[in-house]
PDB file of C-alpha atoms in Angstrom:
ATOM      1  CA  MET A  32      -1.641  15.449 -18.135  1.00 48.00           C
ATOM      2  CA  GLN A  33      -3.723  13.021 -16.101  1.00 49.00           C
ATOM      3  CA  ASP A  34      -3.377  12.944 -12.325  1.00 58.00           C
ATOM      4  CA  PRO A  35      -1.202   9.864 -11.447  1.00 51.00           C
ATOM      5  CA  LEU A  36      -3.596   8.781  -8.685  1.00 55.00           C
ATOM      6  CA  ALA A  37      -6.599   9.065 -11.006  1.00 51.00           C
ATOM      7  CA  ALA A  38      -4.769   7.046 -13.682  1.00 47.00           C
ATOM      8  CA  ALA A  39      -3.793   4.409 -11.126  1.00 45.00           C
ATOM      9  CA  LEU A  40      -7.397   4.258  -9.858  1.00 44.00           C
ATOM     10  CA  ALA A  41      -8.658   3.551 -13.366  1.00 44.00           C
ATOM     11  CA  ALA A  42      -6.006   0.907 -14.070  1.00 41.00           C
ATOM     12  CA  SER A  43      -6.583  -0.707 -10.698  1.00 41.00           C
ATOM     13  CA  GLN A  44     -10.265  -1.379 -11.270  1.00 39.00           C
ATOM     14  CA  ALA A  45      -9.490  -3.898 -14.017  1.00 34.00           C
ATOM     15  CA  MET A  46      -6.729  -5.496 -11.945  1.00 36.00           C
ATOM     16  CA  ALA A  47      -8.962  -5.740  -8.869  1.00 35.00           C
ATOM     17  CA  ALA A  48     -11.582  -7.628 -10.842  1.00 33.00           C
ATOM     18  CA  HIS A  49      -8.887 -10.012 -12.075  1.00 33.00           C
ATOM     19  CA  THR A  50      -7.213 -10.670  -8.709  1.00 32.00           C
ATOM     20  CA  GLN A  51     -10.356 -10.798  -6.549  1.00 32.00           C
ATOM     21  CA  GLY A  52     -10.391 -14.014  -4.549  1.00 31.00           C
ATOM     22  CA  GLN A  53      -7.021 -15.339  -5.745  1.00 32.00           C
ATOM     23  CA  ILE A  54      -5.386 -15.416  -2.322  1.00 32.00           C
ATOM     24  CA  VAL A  55      -5.807 -18.929  -1.000  1.00 31.00           C
ATOM     25  CA  GLY A  56      -5.671 -19.532   2.748  1.00 35.00           C
ATOM     26  CA  GLY A  57      -3.648 -16.381   3.416  1.00 39.00           C
ATOM     27  CA  HIS A  58      -0.712 -17.828   1.468  1.00 39.00           C
ATOM     28  CA  HIS A  59       1.019 -14.457   1.374  1.00 46.00           C
ATOM     29  CA  ALA A  60       0.086 -13.472   4.932  1.00 48.00           C
ATOM     30  CA  ILE A  61       2.691 -12.920   7.634  1.00 48.00           C
ATOM     31  CA  ALA A  62       2.412 -12.957  11.397  1.00 48.00           C
ATOM     32  CA  ALA A  63       0.542  -9.752  12.167  1.00 55.00           C
ATOM     33  CA  THR A  64       2.738  -6.923  13.382  1.00 71.00           C
ATOM     34  CA  LEU A  65      -0.244  -4.570  13.501  1.00 89.00           C
ATOM     35  CA  GLU A  66      -3.875  -5.565  13.798  1.00 93.00           C
ATOM     36  CA  MET A  67      -6.051  -3.866  11.189  1.00 95.00           C
ATOM     37  CA  ASP A  68      -9.752  -3.114  11.306  1.00 95.00           C
ATOM     38  CA  THR A  69     -10.804  -4.585   7.971  1.00 94.00           C
ATOM     39  CA  SER A  70     -14.460  -3.571   8.427  1.00 95.00           C
ATOM     40  CA  ILE A  71     -13.707   0.075   7.602  1.00 95.00           C
ATOM     41  CA  SER A  72     -13.482   1.091   3.963  1.00 95.00           C
ATOM     42  CA  ILE A  73     -12.869   4.380   2.226  1.00 96.00           C
ATOM     43  CA  SER A  74     -13.771   5.221  -1.351  1.00 97.00           C
ATOM     44  CA  PRO A  75     -11.211   6.142  -4.005  1.00 96.00           C
ATOM     45  CA  GLU A  76     -12.529   9.718  -3.852  1.00 97.00           C
ATOM     46  CA  GLU A  77     -12.112   9.856  -0.056  1.00 97.00           C
ATOM     47  CA  PHE A  78      -8.593   8.439  -0.415  1.00 98.00           C
ATOM     48  CA  GLN A  79      -7.681  11.044  -3.022  1.00 97.00           C
ATOM     49  CA  GLY A  80      -9.092  13.863  -0.860  1.00 97.00           C
ATOM     50  CA  LEU A  81      -7.132  12.688   2.178  1.00 97.00           C
ATOM     51  CA  TRP A  82      -3.976  12.158   0.109  1.00 97.00           C
ATOM     52  CA  THR A  83      -4.171  15.716  -1.208  1.00 97.00           C
ATOM     53  CA  ARG A  84      -4.904  17.242   2.217  1.00 97.00           C
ATOM     54  CA  LEU A  85      -2.484  15.383   4.485  1.00 97.00           C
ATOM     55  CA  PRO A  86       1.243  16.101   4.731  1.00 95.00           C
ATOM     56  CA  GLU A  87       3.764  13.301   4.361  1.00 97.00           C
ATOM     57  CA  ALA A  88       4.380  11.749   7.797  1.00 97.00           C
ATOM     58  CA  HIS A  89       7.026   9.108   7.075  1.00 97.00           C
ATOM     59  CA  THR A  90       8.952   7.443   4.247  1.00 98.00           C
ATOM     60  CA  LEU A  91      10.405   3.973   3.981  1.00 97.00           C
ATOM     61  CA  GLN A  92      12.983   2.824   1.420  1.00 98.00           C
ATOM     62  CA  LEU A  93      13.868  -0.861   1.027  1.00 97.00           C
ATOM     63  CA  ALA A  94      16.154  -2.935  -1.203  1.00 98.00           C
ATOM     64  CA  LEU A  95      14.601  -5.896  -3.000  1.00 97.00           C
ATOM     65  CA  LYS A  96      16.043  -9.132  -4.421  1.00 96.00           C
ATOM     66  CA  ALA A  97      14.045  -8.293  -7.533  1.00 96.00           C
ATOM     67  CA  VAL A  98      10.711  -6.601  -8.129  1.00 95.00           C
ATOM     68  CA  PRO A  99       8.087  -9.350  -8.181  1.00 94.00           C
ATOM     69  CA  ASP A 100       5.077  -9.409 -10.455  1.00 94.00           C
ATOM     70  CA  ALA A 101       2.362  -6.941  -9.421  1.00 94.00           C
ATOM     71  CA  SER A 102      -0.086  -9.773  -8.677  1.00 94.00           C
ATOM     72  CA  PHE A 103       2.315 -11.196  -6.047  1.00 93.00           C
ATOM     73  CA  LEU A 104       2.730  -7.773  -4.490  1.00 95.00           C
ATOM     74  CA  GLU A 105      -1.014  -7.140  -4.369  1.00 95.00           C
ATOM     75  CA  ALA A 106      -1.560 -10.594  -2.825  1.00 94.00           C
ATOM     76  CA  ALA A 107       1.058  -9.792  -0.147  1.00 94.00           C
ATOM     77  CA  PHE A 108      -0.695  -6.513   0.668  1.00 95.00           C
ATOM     78  CA  VAL A 109      -4.222  -7.932   0.728  1.00 94.00           C
ATOM     79  CA  GLY A 110      -3.075 -11.019   2.675  1.00 93.00           C
ATOM     80  CA  ASN A 111      -1.794  -8.681   5.390  1.00 94.00           C
ATOM     81  CA  SER A 112      -4.996  -6.614   5.712  1.00 95.00           C
ATOM     82  CA  PHE A 113      -3.948  -3.666   3.558  1.00 97.00           C
ATOM     83  CA  LYS A 114      -6.564  -2.391   1.128  1.00 97.00           C
ATOM     84  CA  VAL A 115      -5.277  -1.556  -2.340  1.00 97.00           C
ATOM     85  CA  ILE A 116      -7.234   1.411  -3.660  1.00 97.00           C
ATOM     86  CA  ALA A 117      -5.325   1.766  -6.940  1.00 96.00           C
ATOM     87  CA  SER A 118      -2.262   0.479  -8.758  1.00 97.00           C
ATOM     88  CA  GLY A 119      -0.553   0.950 -12.072  1.00 96.00           C
ATOM     89  CA  ALA A 120       2.669   1.273 -14.023  1.00 96.00           C
ATOM     90  CA  PRO A 121       3.571   4.906 -14.814  1.00 95.00           C
ATOM     91  CA  SER A 122       6.589   3.596 -16.767  1.00 95.00           C
ATOM     92  CA  PRO A 123       7.987   0.160 -17.689  1.00 94.00           C
ATOM     93  CA  ALA A 124      10.399   0.078 -14.716  1.00 96.00           C
ATOM     94  CA  LEU A 125       7.990   1.526 -12.106  1.00 97.00           C
ATOM     95  CA  TYR A 126       4.895   0.084 -10.470  1.00 97.00           C
ATOM     96  CA  LYS A 127       2.836   2.030  -7.919  1.00 98.00           C
ATOM     97  CA  PHE A 128       0.313   0.969  -5.333  1.00 98.00           C
ATOM     98  CA  PHE A 129      -1.910   3.353  -3.413  1.00 98.00           C
ATOM     99  CA  LEU A 130      -3.096   1.503  -0.335  1.00 98.00           C
ATOM    100  CA  TYR A 131      -4.420   2.066   3.141  1.00 98.00           C
ATOM    101  CA  GLY A 132      -5.194   0.347   6.391  1.00 97.00           C
ATOM    102  CA  VAL A 133      -7.062   1.217   9.540  1.00 96.00           C
ATOM    103  CA  PRO A 134      -5.218   0.146  12.705  1.00 95.00           C
ATOM    104  CA  LYS A 135      -7.617  -1.338  15.282  1.00 94.00           C
ATOM    105  CA  GLY A 136      -8.451   0.774  18.299  1.00 90.00           C
ATOM    106  CA  GLU A 137      -7.382   4.040  16.677  1.00 88.00           C
ATOM    107  CA  GLY A 138     -10.748   5.692  16.109  1.00 90.00           C
ATOM    108  CA  GLY A 139     -11.153   4.528  12.519  1.00 92.00           C
ATOM    109  CA  LEU A 140      -8.425   6.828  11.177  1.00 94.00           C
ATOM    110  CA  PRO A 141      -6.714   5.318   8.133  1.00 96.00           C
ATOM    111  CA  VAL A 142      -3.024   5.377   7.266  1.00 98.00           C
ATOM    112  CA  LEU A 143      -2.458   5.974   3.564  1.00 98.00           C
ATOM    113  CA  ALA A 144       0.557   4.839   1.549  1.00 98.00           C
ATOM    114  CA  GLU A 145       1.953   5.366  -1.910  1.00 98.00           C
ATOM    115  CA  THR A 146       4.355   2.497  -2.581  1.00 98.00           C
ATOM    116  CA  THR A 147       6.559   2.637  -5.673  1.00 98.00           C
ATOM    117  CA  PHE A 148       8.540  -0.378  -6.885  1.00 98.00           C
ATOM    118  CA  ASP A 149      11.483   0.395  -9.166  1.00 98.00           C
ATOM    119  CA  ALA A 150      12.747  -2.532 -11.253  1.00 97.00           C
ATOM    120  CA  SER A 151      15.762  -0.530 -12.478  1.00 97.00           C
ATOM    121  CA  THR A 152      17.140  -0.282  -8.916  1.00 97.00           C
ATOM    122  CA  ASN A 153      15.369  -3.274  -7.272  1.00 97.00           C
ATOM    123  CA  SER A 154      13.987  -0.970  -4.627  1.00 98.00           C
ATOM    124  CA  VAL A 155      10.732   0.189  -3.132  1.00 98.00           C
ATOM    125  CA  VAL A 156       9.898   3.568  -1.611  1.00 98.00           C
ATOM    126  CA  SER A 157       6.747   4.165   0.428  1.00 98.00           C
ATOM    127  CA  SER A 158       5.324   7.486   1.573  1.00 98.00           C
ATOM    128  CA  PHE A 159       2.805   7.498   4.419  1.00 98.00           C
ATOM    129  CA  LYS A 160       0.111   9.979   5.463  1.00 98.00           C
ATOM    130  CA  SER A 161      -2.414   9.982   8.315  1.00 97.00           C
ATOM    131  CA  ASP A 162      -4.310  12.185  10.746  1.00 95.00           C
ATOM    132  CA  ASN A 163      -3.090   9.823  13.487  1.00 94.00           C
ATOM    133  CA  LEU A 164       0.713  10.167  13.450  1.00 94.00           C
ATOM    134  CA  ARG A 165       1.235   7.648  16.248  1.00 94.00           C
ATOM    135  CA  THR A 166       0.115   4.796  13.975  1.00 95.00           C
ATOM    136  CA  VAL A 167       2.265   5.703  10.951  1.00 96.00           C
ATOM    137  CA  ARG A 168       5.513   3.973  12.010  1.00 95.00           C
ATOM    138  CA  PRO A 169       3.812   0.742  13.165  1.00 95.00           C
ATOM    139  CA  PHE A 170       1.899   0.770   9.863  1.00 96.00           C
ATOM    140  CA  ALA A 171       5.179   1.216   7.953  1.00 96.00           C
ATOM    141  CA  GLU A 172       6.730  -1.688   9.872  1.00 95.00           C
ATOM    142  CA  HIS A 173       3.700  -3.856   9.053  1.00 96.00           C
ATOM    143  CA  LEU A 174       4.183  -2.956   5.381  1.00 96.00           C
ATOM    144  CA  ARG A 175       7.890  -3.833   5.619  1.00 95.00           C
ATOM    145  CA  ALA A 176       7.001  -7.189   7.209  1.00 93.00           C
ATOM    146  CA  SER A 177       4.478  -7.934   4.440  1.00 93.00           C
ATOM    147  CA  LEU A 178       7.256  -7.430   1.876  1.00 94.00           C
ATOM    148  CA  SER A 179       9.828  -9.519   3.782  1.00 93.00           C
ATOM    149  CA  PRO A 180       9.787 -12.427   1.263  1.00 92.00           C
ATOM    150  CA  PHE A 181      10.986  -9.994  -1.430  1.00 94.00           C
ATOM    151  CA  LEU A 182      13.618  -8.051   0.557  1.00 95.00           C
ATOM    152  CA  SER A 183      17.335  -8.474  -0.056  1.00 93.00           C
TER     153      SER A 183
END
């Protein structure tokens, strides 16, 4: 059985090429609740290593009006300074994003998230991991704010 993160990484590469540059004028951006350092990047391999090593620090569960198309979700994430490292559909009703962000002024330590959208329940669950636990809740709130147009 293939590792779900590895499968999502492979599926995401095609999607990233398709969606690159499709956000116009920050259309999906919200007022920043957390300022991110967008100059710092991590590779898919670094992400996977961190994800495996770090314990879960926080979870967030939200109700949605409906699960939007993955391209709208990715645009909302990217428009709010999150970096999508991988995404994919492990089943017809589920869609996962593995994403991260680096809060400014926090020593370059990323916060990682696995965000799963469930169309059968119109919900989303996010799990967060980081070496810097003080930034996890503000990061989660920034993620919640980026999804506000879709929340019920």
